[in-house]
CSV table of C-alpha atoms in Angstrom, one decimal:
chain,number,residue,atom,x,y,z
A,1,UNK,CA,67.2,-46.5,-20.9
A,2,UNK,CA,64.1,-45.3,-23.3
A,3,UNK,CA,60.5,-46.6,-21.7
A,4,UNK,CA,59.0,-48.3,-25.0
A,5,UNK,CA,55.4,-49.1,-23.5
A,6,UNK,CA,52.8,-47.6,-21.4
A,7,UNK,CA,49.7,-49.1,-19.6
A,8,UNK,CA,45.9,-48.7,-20.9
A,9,UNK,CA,42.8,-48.5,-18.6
A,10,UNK,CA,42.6,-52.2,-19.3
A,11,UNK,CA,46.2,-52.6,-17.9
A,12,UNK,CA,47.4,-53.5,-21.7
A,13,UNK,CA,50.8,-53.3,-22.9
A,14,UNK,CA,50.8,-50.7,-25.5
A,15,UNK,CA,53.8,-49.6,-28.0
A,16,UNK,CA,55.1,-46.5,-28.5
A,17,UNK,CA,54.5,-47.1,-31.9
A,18,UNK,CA,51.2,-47.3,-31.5
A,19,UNK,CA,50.6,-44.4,-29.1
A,20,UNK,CA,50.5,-41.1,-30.4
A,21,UNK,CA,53.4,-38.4,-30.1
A,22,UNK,CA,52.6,-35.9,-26.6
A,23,UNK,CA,51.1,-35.9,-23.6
A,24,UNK,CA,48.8,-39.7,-23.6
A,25,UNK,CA,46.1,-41.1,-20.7
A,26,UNK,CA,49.1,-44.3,-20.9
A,27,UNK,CA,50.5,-44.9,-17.5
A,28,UNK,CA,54.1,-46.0,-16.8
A,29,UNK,CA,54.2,-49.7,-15.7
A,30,UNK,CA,56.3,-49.3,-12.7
A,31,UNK,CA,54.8,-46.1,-11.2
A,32,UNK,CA,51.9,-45.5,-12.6
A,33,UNK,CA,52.4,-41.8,-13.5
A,34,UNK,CA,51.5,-40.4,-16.9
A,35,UNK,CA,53.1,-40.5,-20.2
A,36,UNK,CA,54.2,-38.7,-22.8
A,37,UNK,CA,55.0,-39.7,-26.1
A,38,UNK,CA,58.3,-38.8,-27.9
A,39,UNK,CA,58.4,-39.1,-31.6
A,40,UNK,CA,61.0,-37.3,-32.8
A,41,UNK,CA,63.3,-37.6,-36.1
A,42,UNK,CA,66.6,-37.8,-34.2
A,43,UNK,CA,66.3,-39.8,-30.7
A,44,UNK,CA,64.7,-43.1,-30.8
A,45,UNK,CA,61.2,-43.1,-30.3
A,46,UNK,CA,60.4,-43.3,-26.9
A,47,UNK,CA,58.2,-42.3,-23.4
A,48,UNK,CA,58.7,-40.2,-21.4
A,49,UNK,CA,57.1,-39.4,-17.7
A,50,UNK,CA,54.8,-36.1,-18.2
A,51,UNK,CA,55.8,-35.9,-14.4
A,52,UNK,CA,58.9,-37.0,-12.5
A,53,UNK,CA,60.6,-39.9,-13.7
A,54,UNK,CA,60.5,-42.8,-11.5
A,55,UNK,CA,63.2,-44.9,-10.3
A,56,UNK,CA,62.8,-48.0,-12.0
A,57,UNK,CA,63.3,-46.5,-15.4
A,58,UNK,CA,66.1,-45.3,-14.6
A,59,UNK,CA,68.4,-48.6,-14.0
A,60,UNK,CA,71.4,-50.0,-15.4
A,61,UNK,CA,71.2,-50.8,-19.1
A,62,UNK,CA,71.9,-54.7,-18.1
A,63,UNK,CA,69.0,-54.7,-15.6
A,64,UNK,CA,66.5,-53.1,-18.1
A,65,UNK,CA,64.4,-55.9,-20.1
A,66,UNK,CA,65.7,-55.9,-23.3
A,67,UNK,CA,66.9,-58.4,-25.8
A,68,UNK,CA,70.1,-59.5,-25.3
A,69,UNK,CA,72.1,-58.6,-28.6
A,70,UNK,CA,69.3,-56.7,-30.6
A,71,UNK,CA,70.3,-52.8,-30.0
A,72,UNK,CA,73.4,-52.9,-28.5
A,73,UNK,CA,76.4,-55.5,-29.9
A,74,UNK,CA,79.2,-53.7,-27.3
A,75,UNK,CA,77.8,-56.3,-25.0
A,76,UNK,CA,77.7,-54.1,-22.1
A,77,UNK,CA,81.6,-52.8,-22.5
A,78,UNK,CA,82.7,-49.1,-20.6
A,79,UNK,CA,84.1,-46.9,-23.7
A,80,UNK,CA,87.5,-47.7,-22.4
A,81,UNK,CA,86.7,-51.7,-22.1
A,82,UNK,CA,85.8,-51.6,-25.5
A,83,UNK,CA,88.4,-49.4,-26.9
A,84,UNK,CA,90.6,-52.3,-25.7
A,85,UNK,CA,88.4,-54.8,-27.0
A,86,UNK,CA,88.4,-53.1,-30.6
A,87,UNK,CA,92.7,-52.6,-30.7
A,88,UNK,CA,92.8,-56.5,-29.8
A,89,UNK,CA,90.6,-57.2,-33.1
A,90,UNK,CA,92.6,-55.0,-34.9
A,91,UNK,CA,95.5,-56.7,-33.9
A,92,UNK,CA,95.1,-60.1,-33.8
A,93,UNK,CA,91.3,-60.8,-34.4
A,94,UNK,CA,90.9,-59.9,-38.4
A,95,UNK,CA,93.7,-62.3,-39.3
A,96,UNK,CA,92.4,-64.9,-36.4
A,97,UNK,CA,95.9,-64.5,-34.7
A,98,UNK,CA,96.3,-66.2,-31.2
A,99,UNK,CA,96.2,-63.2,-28.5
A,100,UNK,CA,99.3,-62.3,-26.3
A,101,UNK,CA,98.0,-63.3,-22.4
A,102,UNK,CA,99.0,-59.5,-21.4
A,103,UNK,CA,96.3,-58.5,-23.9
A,104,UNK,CA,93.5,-59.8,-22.4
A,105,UNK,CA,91.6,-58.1,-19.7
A,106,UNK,CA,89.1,-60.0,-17.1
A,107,UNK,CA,86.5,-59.1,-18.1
A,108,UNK,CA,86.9,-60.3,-22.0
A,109,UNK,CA,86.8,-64.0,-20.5
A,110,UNK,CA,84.3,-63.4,-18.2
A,111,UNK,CA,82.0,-62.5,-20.9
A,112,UNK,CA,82.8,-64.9,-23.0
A,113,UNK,CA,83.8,-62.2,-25.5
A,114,UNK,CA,87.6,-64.2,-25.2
A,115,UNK,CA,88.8,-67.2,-24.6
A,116,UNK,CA,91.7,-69.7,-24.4
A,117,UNK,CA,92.5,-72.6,-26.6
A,118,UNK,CA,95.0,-74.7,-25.6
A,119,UNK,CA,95.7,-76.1,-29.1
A,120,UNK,CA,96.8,-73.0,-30.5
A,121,UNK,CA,100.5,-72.6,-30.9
A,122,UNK,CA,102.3,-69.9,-28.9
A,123,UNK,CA,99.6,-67.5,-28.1
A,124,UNK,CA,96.3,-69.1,-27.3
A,125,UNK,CA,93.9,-66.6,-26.6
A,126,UNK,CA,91.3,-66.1,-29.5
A,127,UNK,CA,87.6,-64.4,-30.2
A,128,UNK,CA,84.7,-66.2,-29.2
A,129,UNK,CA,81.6,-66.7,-31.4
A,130,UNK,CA,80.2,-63.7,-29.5
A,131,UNK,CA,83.1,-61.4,-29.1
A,132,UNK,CA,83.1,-61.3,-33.2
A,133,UNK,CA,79.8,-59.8,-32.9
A,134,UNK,CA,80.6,-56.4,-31.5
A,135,UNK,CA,83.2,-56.1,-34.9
A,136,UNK,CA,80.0,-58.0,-37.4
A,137,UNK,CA,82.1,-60.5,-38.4
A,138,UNK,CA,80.1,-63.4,-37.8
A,139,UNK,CA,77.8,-64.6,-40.1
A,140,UNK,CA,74.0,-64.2,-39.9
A,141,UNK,CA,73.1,-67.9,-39.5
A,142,UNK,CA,76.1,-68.2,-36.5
A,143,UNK,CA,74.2,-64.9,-35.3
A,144,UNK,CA,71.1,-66.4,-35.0
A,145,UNK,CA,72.9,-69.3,-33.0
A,146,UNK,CA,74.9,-67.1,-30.2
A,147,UNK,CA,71.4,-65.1,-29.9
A,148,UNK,CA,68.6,-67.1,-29.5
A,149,UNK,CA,70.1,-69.0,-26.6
A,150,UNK,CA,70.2,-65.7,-24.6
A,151,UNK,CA,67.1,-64.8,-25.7
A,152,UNK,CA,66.1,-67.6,-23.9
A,153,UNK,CA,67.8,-67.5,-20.8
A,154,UNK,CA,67.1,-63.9,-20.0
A,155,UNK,CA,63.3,-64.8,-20.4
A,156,UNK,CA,64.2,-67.7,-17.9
A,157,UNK,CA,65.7,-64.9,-15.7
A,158,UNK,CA,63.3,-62.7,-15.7
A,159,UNK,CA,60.6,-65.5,-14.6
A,160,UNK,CA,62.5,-66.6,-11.9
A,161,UNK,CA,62.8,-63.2,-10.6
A,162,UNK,CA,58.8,-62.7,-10.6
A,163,UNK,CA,58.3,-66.1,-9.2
A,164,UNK,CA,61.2,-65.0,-5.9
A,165,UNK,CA,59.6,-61.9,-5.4
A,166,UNK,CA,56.0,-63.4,-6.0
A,167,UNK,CA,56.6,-66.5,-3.3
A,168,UNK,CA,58.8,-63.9,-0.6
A,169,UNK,CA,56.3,-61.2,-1.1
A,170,UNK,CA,58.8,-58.6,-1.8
A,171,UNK,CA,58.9,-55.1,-2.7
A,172,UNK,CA,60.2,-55.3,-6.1
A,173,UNK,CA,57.5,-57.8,-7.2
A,174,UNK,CA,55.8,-55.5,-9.6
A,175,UNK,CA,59.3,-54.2,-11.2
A,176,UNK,CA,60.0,-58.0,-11.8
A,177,UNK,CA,56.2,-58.7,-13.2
A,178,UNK,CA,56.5,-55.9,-15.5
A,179,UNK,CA,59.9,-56.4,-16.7
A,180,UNK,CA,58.8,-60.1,-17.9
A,181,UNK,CA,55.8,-58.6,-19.5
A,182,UNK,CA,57.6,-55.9,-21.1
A,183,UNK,CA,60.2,-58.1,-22.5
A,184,UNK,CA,57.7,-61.1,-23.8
A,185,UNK,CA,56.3,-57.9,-25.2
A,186,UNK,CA,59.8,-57.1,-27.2
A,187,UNK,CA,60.0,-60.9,-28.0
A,188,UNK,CA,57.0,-61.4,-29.6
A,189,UNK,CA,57.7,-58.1,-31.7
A,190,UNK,CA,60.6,-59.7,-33.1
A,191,UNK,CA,59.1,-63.3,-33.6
A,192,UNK,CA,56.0,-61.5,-35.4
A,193,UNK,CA,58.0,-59.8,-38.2
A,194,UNK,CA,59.1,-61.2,-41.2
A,195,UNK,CA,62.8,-60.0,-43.0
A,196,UNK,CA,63.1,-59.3,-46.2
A,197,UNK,CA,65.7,-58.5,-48.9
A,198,UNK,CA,65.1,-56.7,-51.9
A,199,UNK,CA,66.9,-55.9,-55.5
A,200,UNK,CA,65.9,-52.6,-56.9
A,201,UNK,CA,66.6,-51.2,-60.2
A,202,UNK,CA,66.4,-47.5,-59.6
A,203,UNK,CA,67.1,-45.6,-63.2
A,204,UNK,CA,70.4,-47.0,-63.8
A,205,UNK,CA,71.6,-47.9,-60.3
A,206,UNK,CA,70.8,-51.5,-58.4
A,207,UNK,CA,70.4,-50.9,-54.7
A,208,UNK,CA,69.1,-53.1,-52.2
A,209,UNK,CA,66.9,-52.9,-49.0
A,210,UNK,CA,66.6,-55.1,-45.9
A,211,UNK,CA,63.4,-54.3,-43.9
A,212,UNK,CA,60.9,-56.2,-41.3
A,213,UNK,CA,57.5,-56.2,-41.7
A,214,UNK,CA,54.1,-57.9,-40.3
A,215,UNK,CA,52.2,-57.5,-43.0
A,216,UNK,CA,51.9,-59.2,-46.7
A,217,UNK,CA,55.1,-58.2,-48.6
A,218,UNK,CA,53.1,-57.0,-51.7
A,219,UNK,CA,51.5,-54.2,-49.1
A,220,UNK,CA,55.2,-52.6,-48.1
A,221,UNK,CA,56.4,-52.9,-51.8
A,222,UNK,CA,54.2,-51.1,-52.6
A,223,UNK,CA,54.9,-48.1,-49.6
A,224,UNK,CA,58.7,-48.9,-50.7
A,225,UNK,CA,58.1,-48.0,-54.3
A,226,UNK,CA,56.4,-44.2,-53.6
A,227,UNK,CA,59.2,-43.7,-51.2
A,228,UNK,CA,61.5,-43.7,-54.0
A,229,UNK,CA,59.5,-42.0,-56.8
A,230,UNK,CA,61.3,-38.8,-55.0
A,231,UNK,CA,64.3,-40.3,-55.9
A,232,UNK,CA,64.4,-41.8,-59.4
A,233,UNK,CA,61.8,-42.2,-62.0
A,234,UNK,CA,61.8,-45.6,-63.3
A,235,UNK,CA,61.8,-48.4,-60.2
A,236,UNK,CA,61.7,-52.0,-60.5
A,237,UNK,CA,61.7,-54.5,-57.2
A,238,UNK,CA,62.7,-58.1,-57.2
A,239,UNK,CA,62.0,-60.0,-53.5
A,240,UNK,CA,65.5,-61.9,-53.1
A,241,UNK,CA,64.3,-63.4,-49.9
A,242,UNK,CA,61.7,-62.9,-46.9
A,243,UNK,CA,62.5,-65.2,-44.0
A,244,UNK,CA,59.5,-65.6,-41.4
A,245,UNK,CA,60.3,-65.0,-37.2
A,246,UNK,CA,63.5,-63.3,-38.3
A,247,UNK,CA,62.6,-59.5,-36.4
A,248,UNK,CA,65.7,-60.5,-34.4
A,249,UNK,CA,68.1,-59.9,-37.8
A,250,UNK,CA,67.6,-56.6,-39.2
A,251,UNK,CA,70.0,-54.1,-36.7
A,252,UNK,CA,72.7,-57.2,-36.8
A,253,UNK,CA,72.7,-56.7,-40.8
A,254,UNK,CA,73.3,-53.1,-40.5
A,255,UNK,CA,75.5,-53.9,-37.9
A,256,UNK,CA,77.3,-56.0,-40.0
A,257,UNK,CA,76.9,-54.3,-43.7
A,258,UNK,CA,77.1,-50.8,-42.0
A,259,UNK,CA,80.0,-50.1,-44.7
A,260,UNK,CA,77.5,-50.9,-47.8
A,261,UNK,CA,75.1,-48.7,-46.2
A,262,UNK,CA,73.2,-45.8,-49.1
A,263,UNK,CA,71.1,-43.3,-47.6
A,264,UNK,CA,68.6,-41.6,-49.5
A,265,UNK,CA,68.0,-38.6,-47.6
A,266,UNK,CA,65.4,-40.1,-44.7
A,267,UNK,CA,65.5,-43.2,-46.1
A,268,UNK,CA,68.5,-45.4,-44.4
A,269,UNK,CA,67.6,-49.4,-44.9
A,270,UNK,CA,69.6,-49.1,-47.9
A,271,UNK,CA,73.0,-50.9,-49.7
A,272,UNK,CA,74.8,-50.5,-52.7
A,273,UNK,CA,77.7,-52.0,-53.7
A,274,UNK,CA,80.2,-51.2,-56.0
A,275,UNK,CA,81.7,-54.9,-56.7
A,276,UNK,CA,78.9,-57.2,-57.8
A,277,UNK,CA,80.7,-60.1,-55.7
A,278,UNK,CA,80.0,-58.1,-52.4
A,279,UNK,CA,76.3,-58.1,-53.3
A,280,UNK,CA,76.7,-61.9,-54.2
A,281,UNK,CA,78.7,-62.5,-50.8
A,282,UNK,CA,75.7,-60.6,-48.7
A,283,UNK,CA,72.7,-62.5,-50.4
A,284,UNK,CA,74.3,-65.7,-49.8
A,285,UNK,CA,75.2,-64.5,-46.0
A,286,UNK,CA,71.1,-64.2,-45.9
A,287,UNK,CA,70.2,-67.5,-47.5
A,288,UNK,CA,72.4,-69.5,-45.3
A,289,UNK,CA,70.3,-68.6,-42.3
A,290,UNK,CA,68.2,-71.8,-41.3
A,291,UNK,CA,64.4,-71.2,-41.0
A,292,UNK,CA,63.3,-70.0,-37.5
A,293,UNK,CA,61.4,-73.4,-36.1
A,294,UNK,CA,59.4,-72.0,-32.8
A,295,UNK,CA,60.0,-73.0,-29.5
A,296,UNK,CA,56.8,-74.0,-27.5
A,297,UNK,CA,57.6,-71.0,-25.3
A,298,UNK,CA,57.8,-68.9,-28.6
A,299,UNK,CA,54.6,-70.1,-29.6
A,300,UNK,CA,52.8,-69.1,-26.8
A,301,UNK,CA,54.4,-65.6,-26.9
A,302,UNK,CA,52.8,-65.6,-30.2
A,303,UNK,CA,49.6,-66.5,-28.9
A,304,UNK,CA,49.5,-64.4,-26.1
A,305,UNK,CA,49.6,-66.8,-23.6
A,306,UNK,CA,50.5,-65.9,-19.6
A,307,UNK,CA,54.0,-67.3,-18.7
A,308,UNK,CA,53.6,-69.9,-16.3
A,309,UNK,CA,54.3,-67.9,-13.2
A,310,UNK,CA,51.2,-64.9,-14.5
A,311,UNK,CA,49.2,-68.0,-15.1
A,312,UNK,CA,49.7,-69.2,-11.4
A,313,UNK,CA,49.1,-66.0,-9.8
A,314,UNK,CA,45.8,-65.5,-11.5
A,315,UNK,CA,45.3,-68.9,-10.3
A,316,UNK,CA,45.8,-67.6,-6.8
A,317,UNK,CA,44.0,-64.8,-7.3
A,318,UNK,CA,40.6,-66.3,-8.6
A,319,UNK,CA,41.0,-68.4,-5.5
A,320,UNK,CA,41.6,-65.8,-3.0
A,321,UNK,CA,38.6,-64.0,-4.5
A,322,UNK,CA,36.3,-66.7,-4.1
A,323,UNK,CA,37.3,-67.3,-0.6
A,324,UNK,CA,36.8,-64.1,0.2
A,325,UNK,CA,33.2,-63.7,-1.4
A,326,UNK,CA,32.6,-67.0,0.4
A,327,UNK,CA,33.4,-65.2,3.5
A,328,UNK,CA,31.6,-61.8,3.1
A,329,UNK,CA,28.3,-64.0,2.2
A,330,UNK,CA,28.7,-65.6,5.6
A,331,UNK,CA,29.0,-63.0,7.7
A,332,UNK,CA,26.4,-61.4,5.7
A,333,UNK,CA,23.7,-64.1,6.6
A,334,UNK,CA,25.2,-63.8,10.0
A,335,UNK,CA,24.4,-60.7,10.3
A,336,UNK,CA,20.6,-61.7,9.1
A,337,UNK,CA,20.3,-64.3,11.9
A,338,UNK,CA,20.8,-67.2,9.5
A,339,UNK,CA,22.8,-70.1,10.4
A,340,UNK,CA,25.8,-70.4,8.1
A,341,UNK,CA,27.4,-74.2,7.8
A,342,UNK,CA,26.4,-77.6,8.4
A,343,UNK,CA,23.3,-78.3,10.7
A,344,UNK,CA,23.9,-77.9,14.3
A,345,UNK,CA,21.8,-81.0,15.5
A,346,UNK,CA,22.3,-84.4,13.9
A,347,UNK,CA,19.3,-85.4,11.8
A,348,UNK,CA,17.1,-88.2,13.2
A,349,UNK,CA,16.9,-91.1,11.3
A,350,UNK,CA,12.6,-90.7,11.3
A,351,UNK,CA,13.6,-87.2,10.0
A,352,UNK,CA,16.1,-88.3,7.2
A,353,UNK,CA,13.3,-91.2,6.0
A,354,UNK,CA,10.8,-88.5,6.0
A,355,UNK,CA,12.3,-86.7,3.4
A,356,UNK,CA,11.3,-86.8,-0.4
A,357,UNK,CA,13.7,-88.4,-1.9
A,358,UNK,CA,14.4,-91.2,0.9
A,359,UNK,CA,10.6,-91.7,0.3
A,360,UNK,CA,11.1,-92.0,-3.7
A,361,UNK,CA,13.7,-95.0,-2.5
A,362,UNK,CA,11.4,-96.6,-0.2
A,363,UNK,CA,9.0,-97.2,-3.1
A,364,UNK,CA,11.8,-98.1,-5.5
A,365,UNK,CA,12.8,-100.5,-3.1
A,366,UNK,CA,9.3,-102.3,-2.2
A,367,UNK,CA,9.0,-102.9,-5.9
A,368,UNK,CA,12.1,-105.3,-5.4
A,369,UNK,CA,14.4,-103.4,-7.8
A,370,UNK,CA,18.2,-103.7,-6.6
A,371,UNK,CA,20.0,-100.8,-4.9
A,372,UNK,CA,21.3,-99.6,-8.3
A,373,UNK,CA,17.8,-99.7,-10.2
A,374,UNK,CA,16.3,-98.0,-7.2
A,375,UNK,CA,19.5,-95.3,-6.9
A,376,UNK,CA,18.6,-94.7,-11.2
A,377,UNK,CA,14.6,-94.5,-10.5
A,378,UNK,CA,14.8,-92.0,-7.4
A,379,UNK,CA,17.9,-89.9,-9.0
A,380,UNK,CA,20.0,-90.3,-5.8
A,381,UNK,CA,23.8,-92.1,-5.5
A,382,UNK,CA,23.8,-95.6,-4.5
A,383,UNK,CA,25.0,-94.7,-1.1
A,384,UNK,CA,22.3,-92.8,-0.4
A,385,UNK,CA,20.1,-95.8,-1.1
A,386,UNK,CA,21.8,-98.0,1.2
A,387,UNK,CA,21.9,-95.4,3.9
A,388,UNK,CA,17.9,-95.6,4.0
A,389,UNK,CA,18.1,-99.8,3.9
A,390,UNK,CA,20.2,-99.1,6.7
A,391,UNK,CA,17.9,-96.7,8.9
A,392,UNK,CA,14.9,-98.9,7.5
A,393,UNK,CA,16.6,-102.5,8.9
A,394,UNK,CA,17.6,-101.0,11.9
A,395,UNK,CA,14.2,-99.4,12.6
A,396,UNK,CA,12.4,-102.7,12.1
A,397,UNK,CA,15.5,-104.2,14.8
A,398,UNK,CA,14.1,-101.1,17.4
């Protein structure tokens, strides 16, 4: 799997896209060695170790932190899984035919990409929500349903990993730390950008884009419209829709309108279509999408907030620091010859009324004011004051 973030001197996530392209002073996150950028036109953008490449980038795509069902809609199928997966839609799963038992292999119904219904007639196996994904034939809005679940749980996941490894002490504790901070990282990516959908009137074609952006919309029109002065000389955009949170959406449309798709050379976010109801059928796909309401974990991703179990371990931390500075400064007046702790003969009661401030409450007191005037006038608690009647009643008794 591509490493998409490096380590600062402050120990800050940083992007790939926001690092340049060679060799960097970033650091890798699991071994510390030294990065270099690579920002190329045909691989994904991506580091890459300037020395050996350590083991922990190079894991299992399904270990590696990142979102479920945002790069990769095979969901984790061998090329020969899937090839099976894709006859099986062909077959049966573009007309929503029930599935022949013989058909269906384990693992289908283990993920959840298959399932059985009972209250089909004859054949009763059928595509799942999910398993329609890998073919984009669900809709966005039933996209955003199946995803945002998993999104969910595999933050859970991740958490619960870093708090194990955290609580046994185990090797793999800073794999699991930086796995959760690496993928809160990818979250709040997609929470951050906005979707958009534009109509553009390009000489006398109509072409639309779908793009993701942080920024004001105006601002990337405006990027959008010198990009295709190379291409056409009159240019007119209409905004047919921007919804806010929705990173998550973009590859899934592509995914799913991959046939539409109208390159222009570099330029690849672009659809045309040749029946106007196929443009009609795609906007309306868009609208139906519900607005993204945040999540109070969402929120704080947004607002940079530790996860729980990053917020108890600094907890720990600042404690174990303090105890140990409470420590050295002990054993440094130690090694002065002072005494460290409480005294080490009890204070006499002659010694104890001696003191300022039982002296302040032996005058308080002889003007007749009650133990809580007297505690207010020397600036002492009440229990101190009634300590010294104490000592002062049991004085007069000796």
């Amino acid at each position: 799997m591509w490493l998409q973030y490096g380590l600062d001197n402050d120990n800050t996530l940083v992007s790939i896209e926001d690092a340049p392209r060679g060799k960097t002073y970033l650091r890798c996150p699991y071994c510390d060695g030294l990065l270099t950028g690579k920002k190329g036109k045909r691989k994904e953008h991506h580091f890459a170790h300037t020395g050996e490449t350590c083991r922990d980038v190079e894991r299992d795509e399904r270990e590696f932190p990142n979102l479920p069902l945002y790069d990769n809609f095979n969901i984790f199928l061998t090329a020969k899984e899937f090839k099976q997966l894709e006859k099986i839609w062909n077959l049966y799963g573009i007309e929503d035919k029930g599935i022949p038992d013989g058909q269906v292999l384990h693992i289908f119904t283990q993920e959840k990409l298959i399932e059985y219904n009972e209250y089909r007639y004859r054949d009763k196996y059928q595509f799942t929500k999910l398993g329609k994904i890998p073919f984009g034939s669900l809709s966005l809005n039933l996209f955003n349903q199946i995803q945002e679940p998993i999104l969910l749980e595999k933050l859970w996941q991740l958490e619960k990993n870093v708090h194990s490894a955290y609580l046994n002490n185990t090797s793999n504790f800073n794999q699991c730390l930086r796995d959760l901070q690496i993928y809160r990282a990818e979250y709040k990516k997609i929470l951050q950008n906005t979707l958009y959908y534009l109509e553009i009137d390009a000489d006398e074609n109509t072409i639309y884009k779908i793009g993701i952006t942080r920024r004001d919309i105006s601002e990337r029109l405006t990027e959008i419209e010198r990009d295709l002065g190379s291409y056409f000389q009159t240019i007119t955009i209409k905004i047919l829709g921007a919804w806010q949170h929705r990173g998550n959406v973009e590859k899934y449309f592509k995914h799913r309108y991959a046939d539409y798709n109208y390159s222009l050379g570099e330029l690849t976010e672009y659809y045309k279509f040749d029946d106007p109801e196929d443009a009609k059928t795609v906007l309306r796909d868009l609208r139906r999408m519900k607005a993204k309401v945040l999540s109070e974990i969402e929120t704080n991703i947004l607002a940079d907030k530790p996860s729980q179990i990053e917020q108890l371990i600094a907890k720990n931390e600042r404690t174990e620091k303090r105890s140990q500075a409470i420590k050295t400064g002990m054993d440094r007046a130690k090694s002065w010859g002072q005494h460290v702790g409480r005294p080490p003969v009890k204070e006499s009661a002659q010694e104890f009324l001696a003191k300022p401030s039982s002296q302040r409450i032996i005058a308080a007191l002889n003007e007749g004011l009650s133990v809580r005037k007297a505690a207010e006038k020397a600036s002492v608690a009440i229990n101190t004051v009634r300590k010294v009647k104490m000592m002062l009643v049991e004085n007069q008794d000796g």
